[in-house]
Tab-separated table of C-alpha atoms and ligand atoms in Angstrom:
chain	number	residue	atom	x	y	z
B	1	UNK	CA	-10.488	-32.663	-3.415
B	2	UNK	CA	-10.997	-30.348	-6.370
B	3	UNK	CA	-7.905	-29.196	-8.225
B	4	UNK	CA	-9.003	-25.744	-7.293
B	5	UNK	CA	-8.590	-26.243	-3.560
B	6	UNK	CA	-5.724	-25.556	-1.211
B	7	UNK	CA	-5.383	-27.866	1.793
B	8	UNK	CA	-3.375	-26.657	4.767
B	9	UNK	CA	-2.611	-28.506	7.981
B	10	UNK	CA	-1.849	-25.661	10.360
B	11	UNK	CA	-0.015	-24.836	13.589
B	12	UNK	CA	3.422	-25.443	12.165
B	13	UNK	CA	6.169	-22.997	13.025
B	14	UNK	CA	7.394	-21.439	9.787
B	15	UNK	CA	11.052	-20.690	9.187
B	16	UNK	CA	13.269	-19.678	6.296
B	17	UNK	CA	13.423	-17.179	3.476
B	18	UNK	CA	10.787	-16.219	0.930
B	19	UNK	CA	11.432	-14.035	-2.102
B	20	UNK	CA	8.662	-11.714	-3.202
B	21	UNK	CA	7.702	-11.726	-6.888
B	22	UNK	CA	7.152	-8.594	-8.882
B	23	UNK	CA	3.988	-6.595	-8.499
B	24	UNK	CA	0.741	-7.942	-9.941
B	25	UNK	CA	-0.909	-4.546	-9.964
B	26	UNK	CA	2.077	-2.963	-11.721
B	27	UNK	CA	2.431	-5.820	-14.243
B	28	UNK	CA	-1.263	-5.722	-15.175
B	29	UNK	CA	-0.872	-2.046	-16.134
B	30	UNK	CA	2.550	-2.361	-17.792
B	31	UNK	CA	1.443	-5.179	-20.113
B	32	UNK	CA	-1.497	-3.252	-21.667
B	33	UNK	CA	0.820	-0.204	-21.858
B	34	UNK	CA	2.988	-2.086	-24.368
B	35	UNK	CA	0.217	-1.346	-26.908
B	36	UNK	CA	1.526	2.238	-26.881
B	37	UNK	CA	4.988	1.197	-28.081
B	38	UNK	CA	6.143	1.100	-31.690
B	39	UNK	CA	8.875	-1.377	-30.823
B	40	UNK	CA	9.642	-4.382	-28.617
B	41	UNK	CA	9.176	-4.091	-24.843
B	42	UNK	CA	10.917	-6.541	-22.525
B	43	UNK	CA	9.534	-6.876	-19.018
B	44	UNK	CA	11.721	-8.647	-16.474
B	45	UNK	CA	10.602	-10.767	-13.550
B	46	UNK	CA	6.958	-11.066	-14.633
B	47	UNK	CA	4.974	-12.927	-11.942
B	48	UNK	CA	3.536	-16.366	-12.720
B	49	UNK	CA	-0.078	-15.666	-11.860
B	50	UNK	CA	-3.311	-16.311	-13.720
B	51	UNK	CA	-4.074	-12.602	-14.273
B	52	UNK	CA	-1.003	-12.468	-16.526
B	53	UNK	CA	-2.270	-15.490	-18.470
B	54	UNK	CA	-5.567	-13.658	-19.087
B	55	UNK	CA	-3.685	-10.546	-20.276
B	56	UNK	CA	-1.594	-12.672	-22.621
B	57	UNK	CA	-4.834	-13.950	-24.164
B	58	UNK	CA	-6.011	-10.366	-24.661
B	59	UNK	CA	-2.733	-9.350	-26.306
B	60	UNK	CA	-3.157	-12.391	-28.570
B	61	UNK	CA	-6.598	-11.122	-29.557
B	62	UNK	CA	-4.940	-7.896	-30.739
B	63	UNK	CA	-2.297	-9.898	-32.661
B	64	UNK	CA	0.491	-8.730	-30.373
B	65	UNK	CA	3.285	-11.301	-30.240
B	66	UNK	CA	4.516	-12.519	-26.897
B	67	UNK	CA	7.373	-14.699	-25.806
B	68	UNK	CA	8.090	-15.921	-22.273
B	69	UNK	CA	11.842	-16.222	-21.764
B	70	UNK	CA	12.288	-17.559	-18.244
B	71	UNK	CA	10.845	-14.878	-16.004
B	72	UNK	CA	10.860	-12.243	-18.760
B	73	UNK	CA	8.072	-11.382	-21.141
B	74	UNK	CA	9.004	-10.033	-24.559
B	75	UNK	CA	6.131	-8.148	-26.163
B	76	UNK	CA	6.196	-7.211	-29.832
B	77	UNK	CA	3.291	-4.859	-30.628
B	78	UNK	CA	4.386	-4.047	-34.185
B	79	UNK	CA	1.795	-6.237	-35.935
B	80	UNK	CA	-1.225	-5.131	-33.913
B	81	UNK	CA	-4.333	-5.569	-36.078
B	82	UNK	CA	-7.334	-4.900	-33.971
B	83	UNK	CA	-8.821	-2.590	-31.346
B	84	UNK	CA	-11.723	-4.821	-30.303
B	85	UNK	CA	-11.587	-7.057	-27.228
B	86	UNK	CA	-14.508	-9.411	-26.917
B	87	UNK	CA	-13.187	-12.682	-25.488
B	88	UNK	CA	-14.132	-13.974	-22.044
B	89	UNK	CA	-10.637	-13.084	-20.813
B	90	UNK	CA	-11.824	-9.447	-20.477
B	91	UNK	CA	-14.163	-10.500	-17.685
B	92	UNK	CA	-11.531	-12.521	-15.831
B	93	UNK	CA	-9.705	-9.522	-14.409
B	94	UNK	CA	-10.182	-5.887	-13.539
B	95	UNK	CA	-7.077	-4.700	-15.319
B	96	UNK	CA	-8.448	-5.529	-18.759
B	97	UNK	CA	-9.806	-1.960	-18.584
B	98	UNK	CA	-6.270	-0.645	-19.077
B	99	UNK	CA	-6.665	-1.579	-22.742
B	100	UNK	CA	-9.282	1.198	-22.916
B	101	UNK	CA	-6.732	3.897	-22.114
B	102	UNK	CA	-3.918	2.273	-24.073
B	103	UNK	CA	-5.883	1.566	-27.293
B	104	UNK	CA	-7.677	4.906	-27.148
B	105	UNK	CA	-4.329	6.649	-26.644
B	106	UNK	CA	-2.623	4.906	-29.535
B	107	UNK	CA	-5.406	4.244	-32.073
B	108	UNK	CA	-8.090	6.710	-30.923
B	109	UNK	CA	-10.634	3.911	-30.792
B	110	UNK	CA	-11.438	0.832	-28.788
B	111	UNK	CA	-14.390	-1.471	-28.287
B	112	UNK	CA	-14.494	-3.801	-25.334
B	113	UNK	CA	-16.633	-5.539	-22.755
B	114	UNK	CA	-16.974	-4.487	-19.147
B	115	UNK	CA	-13.911	-5.574	-17.102
B	116	UNK	CA	-14.212	-8.245	-14.389
B	117	UNK	CA	-12.146	-8.693	-11.224
B	118	UNK	CA	-12.879	-9.407	-7.576
B	119	UNK	CA	-16.347	-8.680	-6.234
B	120	UNK	CA	-15.532	-6.043	-3.616
B	121	UNK	CA	-18.863	-4.207	-3.809
B	122	UNK	CA	-19.541	-1.499	-6.407
B	123	UNK	CA	-16.563	-0.772	-8.670
B	124	UNK	CA	-17.706	1.918	-11.105
B	125	UNK	CA	-15.449	3.259	-13.863
B	126	UNK	CA	-17.088	6.695	-14.077
B	127	UNK	CA	-13.801	8.496	-13.329
B	128	UNK	CA	-11.977	6.657	-16.122
B	129	UNK	CA	-14.748	7.639	-18.535
B	130	UNK	CA	-14.767	11.223	-17.265
B	131	UNK	CA	-11.048	11.445	-18.056
B	132	UNK	CA	-11.422	9.933	-21.539
B	133	UNK	CA	-14.302	12.318	-22.325
B	134	UNK	CA	-12.290	15.305	-21.125
B	135	UNK	CA	-9.523	14.297	-23.548
B	136	UNK	CA	-12.054	14.278	-26.391
B	137	UNK	CA	-13.444	10.739	-26.587
B	138	UNK	CA	-17.065	9.918	-27.462
B	139	UNK	CA	-18.244	6.974	-25.389
B	140	UNK	CA	-21.195	4.691	-26.040
B	141	UNK	CA	-22.321	1.594	-24.169
B	142	UNK	CA	-24.420	-0.944	-26.068
B	143	UNK	CA	-25.140	-4.623	-25.539
B	144	UNK	CA	-22.398	-5.040	-22.973
B	145	UNK	CA	-19.730	-3.243	-24.999
B	146	UNK	CA	-18.075	0.125	-24.471
B	147	UNK	CA	-17.035	1.920	-27.630
B	148	UNK	CA	-14.631	4.836	-27.269
B	149	UNK	CA	-13.657	6.967	-30.233
B	150	UNK	CA	-11.960	10.314	-30.729
B	151	UNK	CA	-11.021	12.129	-33.941
B	152	UNK	CA	-8.124	13.457	-31.869
B	153	UNK	CA	-7.200	13.646	-28.201
B	154	UNK	CA	-6.346	17.014	-26.677
B	155	UNK	CA	-4.520	17.618	-23.398
B	156	UNK	CA	-6.619	19.156	-20.635
B	157	UNK	CA	-6.941	19.493	-16.845
B	158	UNK	CA	-8.723	16.578	-15.191
B	159	UNK	CA	-9.724	16.567	-11.543
B	160	UNK	CA	-10.440	13.138	-10.043
B	161	UNK	CA	-13.173	13.226	-7.391
B	162	UNK	CA	-11.413	10.256	-5.799
B	163	UNK	CA	-7.726	9.355	-6.181
B	164	UNK	CA	-8.504	6.186	-8.138
B	165	UNK	CA	-5.554	3.993	-9.088
B	166	UNK	CA	-7.247	2.642	-12.199
B	167	UNK	CA	-8.505	6.009	-13.437
B	168	UNK	CA	-5.084	7.636	-12.931
B	169	UNK	CA	-3.335	4.887	-14.892
B	170	UNK	CA	-5.921	4.809	-17.663
B	171	UNK	CA	-5.844	8.601	-18.138
B	172	UNK	CA	-2.036	8.599	-18.181
B	173	UNK	CA	-2.072	6.038	-20.987
B	174	UNK	CA	-4.770	7.828	-22.980
B	175	UNK	CA	-2.929	11.150	-22.627
B	176	UNK	CA	0.603	10.206	-23.720
B	177	UNK	CA	-0.169	11.007	-27.374
B	178	UNK	CA	-2.748	13.750	-26.740
B	179	UNK	CA	-1.899	17.148	-28.202
B	180	UNK	CA	-0.521	19.485	-25.551
B	181	UNK	CA	-0.472	19.082	-21.794
B	182	UNK	CA	-2.738	16.980	-19.582
B	183	UNK	CA	-2.760	17.598	-15.850
B	184	UNK	CA	-4.352	15.022	-13.539
B	185	UNK	CA	-5.288	16.635	-10.227
B	186	UNK	CA	-5.936	14.473	-7.153
B	187	UNK	CA	-4.118	11.638	-8.909
B	188	UNK	CA	-3.529	8.379	-7.044
B	189	UNK	CA	-0.021	8.087	-5.560
B	190	UNK	CA	0.411	4.300	-5.424
B	191	UNK	CA	3.888	2.924	-6.306
B	192	UNK	CA	2.439	1.057	-9.293
B	193	UNK	CA	1.674	4.449	-10.874
B	194	UNK	CA	5.298	5.501	-10.481
B	195	UNK	CA	6.365	2.219	-12.084
B	196	UNK	CA	4.118	2.823	-15.102
B	197	UNK	CA	5.376	6.390	-15.437
B	198	UNK	CA	8.989	5.156	-15.283
B	199	UNK	CA	8.362	2.639	-18.051
B	200	UNK	CA	6.457	5.069	-20.282
B	201	UNK	CA	9.181	7.689	-19.837
B	202	UNK	CA	11.818	5.102	-20.839
B	203	UNK	CA	9.735	4.602	-24.000
B	204	UNK	CA	9.868	8.357	-24.674
B	205	UNK	CA	6.833	9.758	-22.818
B	206	UNK	CA	6.970	13.067	-20.958
B	207	UNK	CA	5.317	12.375	-17.606
B	208	UNK	CA	6.150	14.228	-14.418
B	209	UNK	CA	4.811	14.044	-10.894
B	210	UNK	CA	3.898	10.338	-10.651
B	211	UNK	CA	3.792	9.481	-6.950
B	212	UNK	CA	2.346	12.922	-6.122
B	213	UNK	CA	-1.234	14.084	-6.434
B	214	UNK	CA	-0.540	16.173	-9.563
B	215	UNK	CA	0.659	14.355	-12.669
B	216	UNK	CA	1.573	16.270	-15.816
B	217	UNK	CA	1.694	14.555	-19.191
B	218	UNK	CA	3.043	16.387	-22.225
B	219	UNK	CA	1.882	14.623	-25.377
B	220	UNK	CA	4.527	13.108	-27.689
B	221	UNK	CA	4.361	11.738	-31.262
B	222	UNK	CA	5.800	8.267	-30.750
B	223	UNK	CA	6.897	5.809	-28.073
B	224	UNK	CA	9.663	3.289	-28.711
B	225	UNK	CA	10.425	-0.027	-27.004
B	226	UNK	CA	12.277	-0.476	-23.693
B	227	UNK	CA	13.522	-2.902	-21.070
B	228	UNK	CA	11.837	-2.665	-17.713
B	229	UNK	CA	12.120	-4.453	-14.397
B	230	UNK	CA	8.839	-4.465	-12.459
B	231	UNK	CA	8.785	-3.327	-8.820
B	232	UNK	CA	8.280	-5.968	-6.088
B	233	UNK	CA	4.707	-6.765	-5.072
B	234	UNK	CA	3.994	-4.817	-1.886
B	235	UNK	CA	0.762	-6.739	-1.243
B	236	UNK	CA	2.405	-10.154	-1.599
B	237	UNK	CA	5.205	-8.887	0.682
B	238	UNK	CA	2.663	-7.602	3.224
B	239	UNK	CA	0.859	-10.956	3.138
B	240	UNK	CA	4.048	-12.933	3.890
B	241	UNK	CA	4.986	-10.474	6.623
B	242	UNK	CA	1.550	-11.058	8.186
B	243	UNK	CA	2.064	-14.826	7.823
B	244	UNK	CA	5.367	-14.366	9.640
B	245	UNK	CA	3.642	-12.412	12.409
B	246	UNK	CA	1.131	-15.259	12.723
B	247	UNK	CA	3.357	-18.317	12.506
B	248	UNK	CA	7.070	-17.526	12.368
B	249	UNK	CA	9.937	-18.862	14.245
B	250	UNK	CA	12.040	-16.631	11.990
B	251	UNK	CA	11.030	-15.709	8.441
B	252	UNK	CA	13.026	-13.468	6.137
B	253	UNK	CA	10.968	-11.813	3.417
B	254	UNK	CA	13.253	-10.581	0.628
B	255	UNK	CA	12.855	-8.384	-2.482
B	256	UNK	CA	10.766	-5.899	-0.540
B	257	UNK	CA	10.664	-2.096	-0.720
B	258	UNK	CA	9.887	-1.318	2.958
B	259	UNK	CA	8.912	2.259	2.076
B	260	UNK	CA	5.909	0.788	0.185
B	261	UNK	CA	4.718	-0.937	3.354
B	262	UNK	CA	5.240	1.634	6.079
B	263	UNK	CA	1.616	1.769	7.229
B	264	UNK	CA	1.462	-2.009	7.631
B	265	UNK	CA	4.844	-2.252	9.339
B	266	UNK	CA	3.894	0.457	11.835
B	267	UNK	CA	0.556	-1.221	12.543
B	268	UNK	CA	2.274	-4.566	13.137
B	269	UNK	CA	4.774	-2.895	15.450
B	270	UNK	CA	1.836	-1.434	17.392
B	271	UNK	CA	0.462	-4.983	17.699
B	272	UNK	CA	3.764	-6.140	19.180
B	273	UNK	CA	5.145	-8.063	16.201
B	274	UNK	CA	8.917	-8.526	16.440
B	275	UNK	CA	10.530	-7.423	13.196
B	276	UNK	CA	13.723	-6.040	11.746
B	277	UNK	CA	13.391	-3.915	8.641
B	278	UNK	CA	16.379	-3.975	6.273
B	279	UNK	CA	17.067	-2.102	3.046
B	280	UNK	CA	15.219	-4.629	0.872
B	281	UNK	CA	14.040	-7.275	3.315
B	282	UNK	CA	12.036	-7.733	6.491
B	283	UNK	CA	12.840	-10.316	9.198
B	284	UNK	CA	9.912	-11.431	11.341
B	285	UNK	CA	10.437	-13.308	14.602
B	286	UNK	CA	8.153	-15.237	16.911
B	287	UNK	CA	6.218	-12.708	18.956
B	288	UNK	CA	4.913	-13.018	22.470
B	289	UNK	CA	1.372	-11.855	22.911
B	290	UNK	CA	-0.127	-9.670	20.165
B	291	UNK	CA	-2.162	-6.608	21.143
B	292	UNK	CA	-5.525	-5.612	19.641
B	293	UNK	CA	-5.373	-2.420	17.527
B	294	UNK	CA	-7.605	-0.248	15.381
B	295	UNK	CA	-6.805	0.206	11.701
B	296	UNK	CA	-8.216	2.045	8.736
B	297	UNK	CA	-7.490	1.514	5.052
B	298	UNK	CA	-6.653	4.575	2.984
B	299	UNK	CA	-5.090	5.427	-0.340
B	300	UNK	CA	-1.278	5.233	-0.456
B	301	UNK	CA	0.700	5.820	1.760
B	302	UNK	CA	-2.097	4.693	4.101
B	303	UNK	CA	-2.790	1.071	4.931
B	304	UNK	CA	-3.652	-0.760	1.689
B	305	UNK	CA	-7.188	-2.128	1.388
B	306	UNK	CA	-5.610	-5.226	-0.192
B	307	UNK	CA	-3.980	-6.002	3.171
B	308	UNK	CA	-7.120	-5.448	5.245
B	309	UNK	CA	-8.284	-9.033	4.719
B	310	UNK	CA	-5.019	-10.857	5.580
B	311	UNK	CA	-4.559	-8.514	8.568
B	312	UNK	CA	-8.032	-9.439	9.874
B	313	UNK	CA	-6.945	-13.090	10.130
B	314	UNK	CA	-3.897	-12.075	12.202
B	315	UNK	CA	-6.068	-9.941	14.478
B	316	UNK	CA	-7.954	-13.061	15.650
B	317	UNK	CA	-4.747	-13.860	17.523
B	318	UNK	CA	-4.486	-10.478	19.266
B	319	UNK	CA	-5.675	-10.019	22.836
B	320	UNK	CA	-8.631	-7.635	23.019
B	321	UNK	CA	-10.986	-6.058	20.513
B	322	UNK	CA	-9.576	-4.850	17.182
B	323	UNK	CA	-11.431	-2.787	14.599
B	324	UNK	CA	-10.712	-2.330	10.904
B	325	UNK	CA	-12.511	0.176	8.744
B	326	UNK	CA	-12.168	-0.114	4.986
B	327	UNK	CA	-12.668	3.354	3.534
B	328	UNK	CA	-11.767	2.235	-0.011
B	329	UNK	CA	-14.099	-0.759	-0.351
B	330	UNK	CA	-16.634	-0.651	2.508
B	331	UNK	CA	-18.101	-3.987	1.373
B	332	UNK	CA	-14.798	-5.884	1.295
B	333	UNK	CA	-15.662	-8.147	4.237
B	334	UNK	CA	-16.861	-11.425	2.717
B	335	UNK	CA	-13.874	-13.222	4.255
B	336	UNK	CA	-15.208	-12.565	7.778
B	337	UNK	CA	-17.995	-15.185	7.535
B	338	UNK	CA	-15.412	-17.711	6.405
B	339	UNK	CA	-13.050	-16.812	9.256
B	340	UNK	CA	-15.949	-17.141	11.703
B	341	UNK	CA	-16.509	-20.689	10.426
B	342	UNK	CA	-12.946	-21.382	11.578
B	343	UNK	CA	-13.639	-20.108	15.097
B	344	UNK	CA	-13.080	-16.355	14.770
B	345	UNK	CA	-15.460	-13.923	16.470
B	346	UNK	CA	-15.811	-11.115	13.933
B	347	UNK	CA	-18.745	-8.793	13.481
B	348	UNK	CA	-19.130	-6.685	10.368
B	349	UNK	CA	-21.071	-3.470	10.415
B	350	UNK	CA	-21.204	-0.505	8.100
B	351	UNK	CA	-17.806	-0.773	6.398
B	352	UNK	CA	-15.972	-1.960	9.523
B	353	UNK	CA	-15.182	-5.207	11.256
B	354	UNK	CA	-14.749	-5.838	14.971
B	355	UNK	CA	-12.454	-8.716	15.795
B	356	UNK	CA	-12.796	-10.131	19.292
B	357	UNK	CA	-9.585	-11.902	20.176
B	358	UNK	CA	-7.885	-14.068	20.858
B	359	UNK	CA	-9.857	-16.928	19.350
B	360	UNK	CA	-8.039	-20.145	18.550
B	361	UNK	CA	-8.841	-21.192	14.980
B	362	UNK	CA	-9.575	-24.727	13.806
B	363	UNK	CA	-9.493	-26.359	10.386
B	364	UNK	CA	-12.705	-26.162	8.352
B	365	UNK	CA	-13.982	-26.284	4.798
B	366	UNK	CA	-14.015	-22.649	3.667
B	367	UNK	CA	-14.269	-20.762	0.388
B	368	UNK	CA	-12.053	-18.062	-1.070
B	369	UNK	CA	-14.573	-15.357	-1.971
B	370	UNK	CA	-11.990	-13.134	-3.695
B	371	UNK	CA	-8.217	-12.816	-4.069
B	372	UNK	CA	-7.227	-11.164	-0.780
B	373	UNK	CA	-10.122	-12.821	1.047
B	374	UNK	CA	-8.501	-16.082	-0.063
B	375	UNK	CA	-5.158	-14.848	1.284
B	376	UNK	CA	-6.766	-14.153	4.653
B	377	UNK	CA	-7.973	-17.778	4.749
B	378	UNK	CA	-4.435	-18.966	4.007
B	379	UNK	CA	-3.150	-16.919	6.981
B	380	UNK	CA	-5.947	-18.344	9.157
B	381	UNK	CA	-5.365	-21.922	7.980
B	382	UNK	CA	-1.658	-21.692	8.809
B	383	UNK	CA	-2.628	-20.650	12.378
B	384	UNK	CA	-5.479	-23.157	12.747
B	385	UNK	CA	-5.452	-26.519	14.458
B	386	UNK	CA	-6.130	-29.345	11.997
B	387	UNK	CA	-6.883	-29.337	8.309
B	388	UNK	CA	-8.425	-26.466	6.364
B	389	UNK	CA	-9.695	-26.949	2.825
B	390	UNK	CA	-9.961	-23.658	0.917
B	391	UNK	CA	-12.123	-24.069	-2.173
B	392	UNK	CA	-12.253	-21.672	-5.146
B	393	UNK	CA	-8.523	-21.168	-4.707
B	394	UNK	CA	-8.358	-19.907	-8.300
B	395	UNK	CA	-8.961	-16.474	-6.801
B	396	UNK	CA	-5.691	-16.821	-4.879
B	397	UNK	CA	-3.706	-17.962	-7.925
B	398	UNK	CA	-4.760	-14.746	-9.698
B	399	UNK	CA	-2.345	-12.803	-7.535
B	400	UNK	CA	0.051	-14.984	-5.529
B	401	UNK	CA	2.924	-16.404	-7.558
B	402	UNK	CA	3.807	-20.017	-6.568
B	403	UNK	CA	2.093	-19.675	-3.192
B	404	UNK	CA	2.120	-23.401	-2.439
B	405	UNK	CA	5.811	-23.750	-3.256
B	406	UNK	CA	6.749	-20.603	-1.310
B	407	UNK	CA	4.823	-21.707	1.798
B	408	UNK	CA	6.172	-25.252	1.558
B	409	UNK	CA	9.655	-23.716	1.445
B	410	UNK	CA	8.913	-22.125	4.827
B	411	UNK	CA	7.825	-25.476	6.277
B	412	UNK	CA	4.046	-25.250	5.813
B	413	UNK	CA	2.075	-28.470	5.291
B	414	UNK	CA	0.129	-27.531	2.153
B	415	UNK	CA	-1.276	-29.367	-0.863
Z	501	EPU	N1	-13.965	4.409	-7.906
Z	501	EPU	C1	-15.030	5.136	-8.381
Z	501	EPU	N2	-15.058	5.452	-9.704
Z	501	EPU	C2	-14.083	5.081	-10.560
Z	501	EPU	C3	-12.977	4.327	-10.071
Z	501	EPU	C4	-12.954	4.002	-8.730
Z	501	EPU	O1	-15.934	5.475	-7.636
Z	501	EPU	O2	-14.164	5.404	-11.750
Z	501	EPU	C5	-13.926	4.041	-6.470
Z	501	EPU	C6	-14.026	2.517	-6.291
Z	501	EPU	O3	-15.357	2.082	-6.297
Z	501	EPU	C7	-13.342	2.312	-4.966
Z	501	EPU	C8	-12.256	3.378	-4.965
Z	501	EPU	O4	-12.665	4.347	-5.952
Z	501	EPU	O5	-14.229	2.571	-3.927
Z	501	EPU	C9	-10.886	2.855	-5.288
Z	501	EPU	O6	-10.835	2.316	-6.564
Z	501	EPU	P1	-9.523	2.342	-7.473
Z	501	EPU	O7	-9.911	2.805	-8.816
Z	501	EPU	O8	-8.418	3.054	-6.770
Z	501	EPU	O9	-9.197	0.783	-7.534
Z	501	EPU	P2	-8.891	-0.075	-8.811
Z	501	EPU	O10	-7.989	0.648	-9.717
Z	501	EPU	O11	-10.147	-0.659	-9.367
Z	501	EPU	C10	-6.724	-1.090	-7.792
Z	501	EPU	C11	-6.210	-2.469	-7.558
Z	501	EPU	C12	-6.969	-3.129	-6.429
Z	501	EPU	C13	-6.857	-2.254	-5.179
Z	501	EPU	C14	-7.323	-0.825	-5.488
Z	501	EPU	C15	-7.137	0.129	-4.324
Z	501	EPU	C16	-5.489	-3.168	-9.732
Z	501	EPU	C17	-5.712	-4.006	-10.930
Z	501	EPU	N3	-6.379	-3.250	-8.765
Z	501	EPU	O12	-8.110	-1.258	-8.154
Z	501	EPU	O13	-6.344	-4.364	-6.187
Z	501	EPU	O14	-7.633	-2.812	-4.164
Z	501	EPU	O15	-6.590	-0.317	-6.609
Z	501	EPU	O16	-5.792	0.199	-3.982
Z	501	EPU	O17	-4.490	-2.457	-9.650
Z	501	EPU	C18	-6.209	-6.612	-5.527
Z	501	EPU	O18	-5.032	-6.607	-5.931
Z	501	EPU	O19	-6.710	-7.534	-4.834
Z	501	EPU	C19	-7.061	-5.475	-5.858
Z	501	EPU	C20	-8.383	-5.516	-5.776
């Protein structure tokens, strides 16, 4: 067995409580945003995932001091010395591109490689660049490096052709020090954007409208430090809720904001999953037969594309033919071949999958092709008869804090 594999012996009934960690996709924006501060920023409850390790390396490259104190991360950006990011860590995650907005915003220049992240099909950054240009940046791309420079940044109106999470966050960060007012129209509304706006406003920014499709940023002169507690991870929560729907006797998922998961919870209800939704927790009980349903991923508050893959694994258990269309990443279906190796009957065509159920799953050697694809294999392996070996599990550790320990705590047989 490679150290990078997860082995699961499935068909165990899972019971107990699992606490959700704080949001990966919020944390990976909040950490680069500390570059904007002139004083110390303390982030509480930072998840223990490998994407955060990569970001710590990037902060190190800029000479930003970091201390882990239990679950907190104390970031001291006062001795920053550099605006160039050229280490391999840039290519290890998508969110390294948030240093573009943050360094451009604060220092008016940045040079960095192309960001990495999961292979979900084409992931252009044209909307980020369009926003930076509109604020006044000159952008060149040479020998694998982007260079962004602006004598000064000026507030302006920016319309996003698509409500991109990354572009919205990057433009917000670039605009906090721009002269005058920036308005982002057709902004993304994801909760992680509200979390970033909350933190930047605590630091002294003037941002209104985060969580709606129009965000207004009035430029300020300086941002100070702050203390900030990151929101819970809605995708990790959704994944454990799906695991509960697949394998629970009774699982309680805690540290959840149910409002962030409404589309998933309603879809699961339609499938016949027995659940009780509390103020900050969800209880999932053993269900009788699950029904096939149709689902479509959309921007928030629609069903998250990041949950499409774990949900597909659950759908193999439903009676009838389910369909999922991914409108955000129409090529995000690499997990389906792997699920089929385990006994699923899934066809993929033109941005959609058709899941013919129910199909009992059996243990197999499979490969995590990306983060949430890996999560879908974990769901499948927990349902499957026999032993499943999931290789390339490093994808999974990028976004699921202590997944082996959390699943073991629920009674899963996992190494
Ligand atoms: N898009 C463009 N041009 C751009 C930016 C995006 O065409 O300049 C397109 C993309 O190709 C895609 C769609 O817009 O088809 C959505 O992309 P978006 O920018 O919203 O996604 P992202 O910021 O790259 C974040 C999350 C993803 C999540 C998506 C959608 C982070 C670090 N990543 O990516 O999370 O799937 O939003 O919600 O926040 C994951 O956690 O597994 C993950 C991939």
